[in-house]
Amino acid sequence: MQFALLFLLQALVVSTAIAQKEAPVLTAEQVYQTIIDKPPYMVEMTRTVTWTQSPSIFEPEPTDPPKPSLDPAYESDEL
């Protein structure tokens, strides 16, 4: 009886320790070419994005959608 209780207690401790591992952090690096107005005119740029996994208890609230800068219809504040 004591052996079974000890075994169950040990299994509980091990499962709790495994469940409390830290969430992974993911990093992506993007290298792309872009054009600038000074020589050599075409250069490589780098962008790094980092994601951290974490539990969330609520849905994120949406923000205002981005306004395209090339369309003059979005330049006015009358929307």
Tab-separated table of C-alpha atoms in Angstrom:
chain	number	residue	atom	x	y	z
A	1	MET	CA	0.000	0.000	0.000
A	2	GLN	CA	2.752	2.451	0.909
A	3	PHE	CA	4.634	1.567	-2.266
A	4	ALA	CA	1.591	2.381	-4.421
A	5	LEU	CA	1.076	5.686	-2.601
A	6	LEU	CA	4.760	6.589	-2.987
A	7	PHE	CA	4.625	5.695	-6.689
A	8	LEU	CA	1.534	7.865	-7.269
A	9	LEU	CA	3.100	10.784	-5.399
A	10	GLN	CA	6.275	10.513	-7.468
A	11	ALA	CA	4.245	10.364	-10.705
A	12	LEU	CA	2.364	13.501	-9.647
A	13	VAL	CA	5.581	15.419	-8.910
A	14	VAL	CA	7.179	14.379	-12.210
A	15	SER	CA	4.097	15.282	-14.260
A	16	THR	CA	3.870	18.684	-12.547
A	17	ALA	CA	7.542	19.400	-13.249
A	18	ILE	CA	7.115	18.477	-16.912
A	19	ALA	CA	3.999	20.650	-17.267
A	20	GLN	CA	5.822	23.744	-15.931
A	21	LYS	CA	8.382	23.949	-18.743
A	22	GLU	CA	8.892	27.420	-20.139
A	23	ALA	CA	7.178	28.295	-23.385
A	24	PRO	CA	9.378	28.333	-26.478
A	25	VAL	CA	10.589	31.596	-27.976
A	26	LEU	CA	10.717	31.519	-31.767
A	27	THR	CA	12.829	33.916	-33.821
A	28	ALA	CA	12.755	34.416	-37.589
A	29	GLU	CA	15.151	36.550	-39.578
A	30	GLN	CA	14.235	37.772	-43.055
A	31	VAL	CA	16.883	39.133	-45.416
A	32	TYR	CA	15.530	41.018	-48.422
A	33	GLN	CA	16.789	43.428	-51.055
A	34	THR	CA	15.510	46.977	-51.250
A	35	ILE	CA	16.229	50.106	-53.250
A	36	ILE	CA	17.560	53.312	-51.668
A	37	ASP	CA	18.369	56.739	-53.143
A	38	LYS	CA	22.145	56.622	-52.526
A	39	PRO	CA	24.815	54.395	-54.065
A	40	PRO	CA	24.893	51.366	-54.264
A	41	TYR	CA	21.102	51.881	-54.689
A	42	MET	CA	20.257	48.242	-53.948
A	43	VAL	CA	21.056	46.966	-50.477
A	44	GLU	CA	20.128	44.028	-48.297
A	45	MET	CA	17.927	44.719	-45.286
A	46	THR	CA	17.273	42.425	-42.360
A	47	ARG	CA	14.116	42.122	-40.305
A	48	THR	CA	13.904	40.029	-37.148
A	49	VAL	CA	10.581	38.882	-35.695
A	50	THR	CA	10.270	37.192	-32.293
A	51	TRP	CA	7.262	35.228	-31.076
A	52	THR	CA	6.767	34.209	-27.458
A	53	GLN	CA	4.212	31.544	-26.702
A	54	SER	CA	2.117	32.193	-23.621
A	55	PRO	CA	-1.313	31.236	-22.373
A	56	SER	CA	-4.003	33.786	-23.053
A	57	ILE	CA	-7.334	33.941	-21.286
A	58	PHE	CA	-8.939	36.548	-23.541
A	59	GLU	CA	-9.253	37.345	-27.211
A	60	PRO	CA	-7.139	40.295	-28.348
A	61	GLU	CA	-9.220	43.292	-29.297
A	62	PRO	CA	-8.838	44.425	-32.901
A	63	THR	CA	-7.295	47.795	-33.596
A	64	ASP	CA	-8.126	50.152	-36.433
A	65	PRO	CA	-7.171	48.660	-39.804
A	66	PRO	CA	-4.066	50.140	-41.408
A	67	LYS	CA	-4.683	52.767	-44.054
A	68	PRO	CA	-2.894	52.279	-47.375
A	69	SER	CA	-0.655	55.254	-48.074
A	70	LEU	CA	-0.771	54.984	-51.880
A	71	ASP	CA	-4.514	55.546	-52.224
A	72	PRO	CA	-5.478	59.261	-51.944
A	73	ALA	CA	-8.973	58.270	-50.769
A	74	TYR	CA	-7.476	57.238	-47.436
A	75	GLU	CA	-5.643	60.520	-46.936
A	76	SER	CA	-8.728	62.332	-45.662
A	77	ASP	CA	-10.006	61.958	-42.106
A	78	GLU	CA	-13.650	61.813	-43.199
A	79	LEU	CA	-13.866	58.012	-42.962
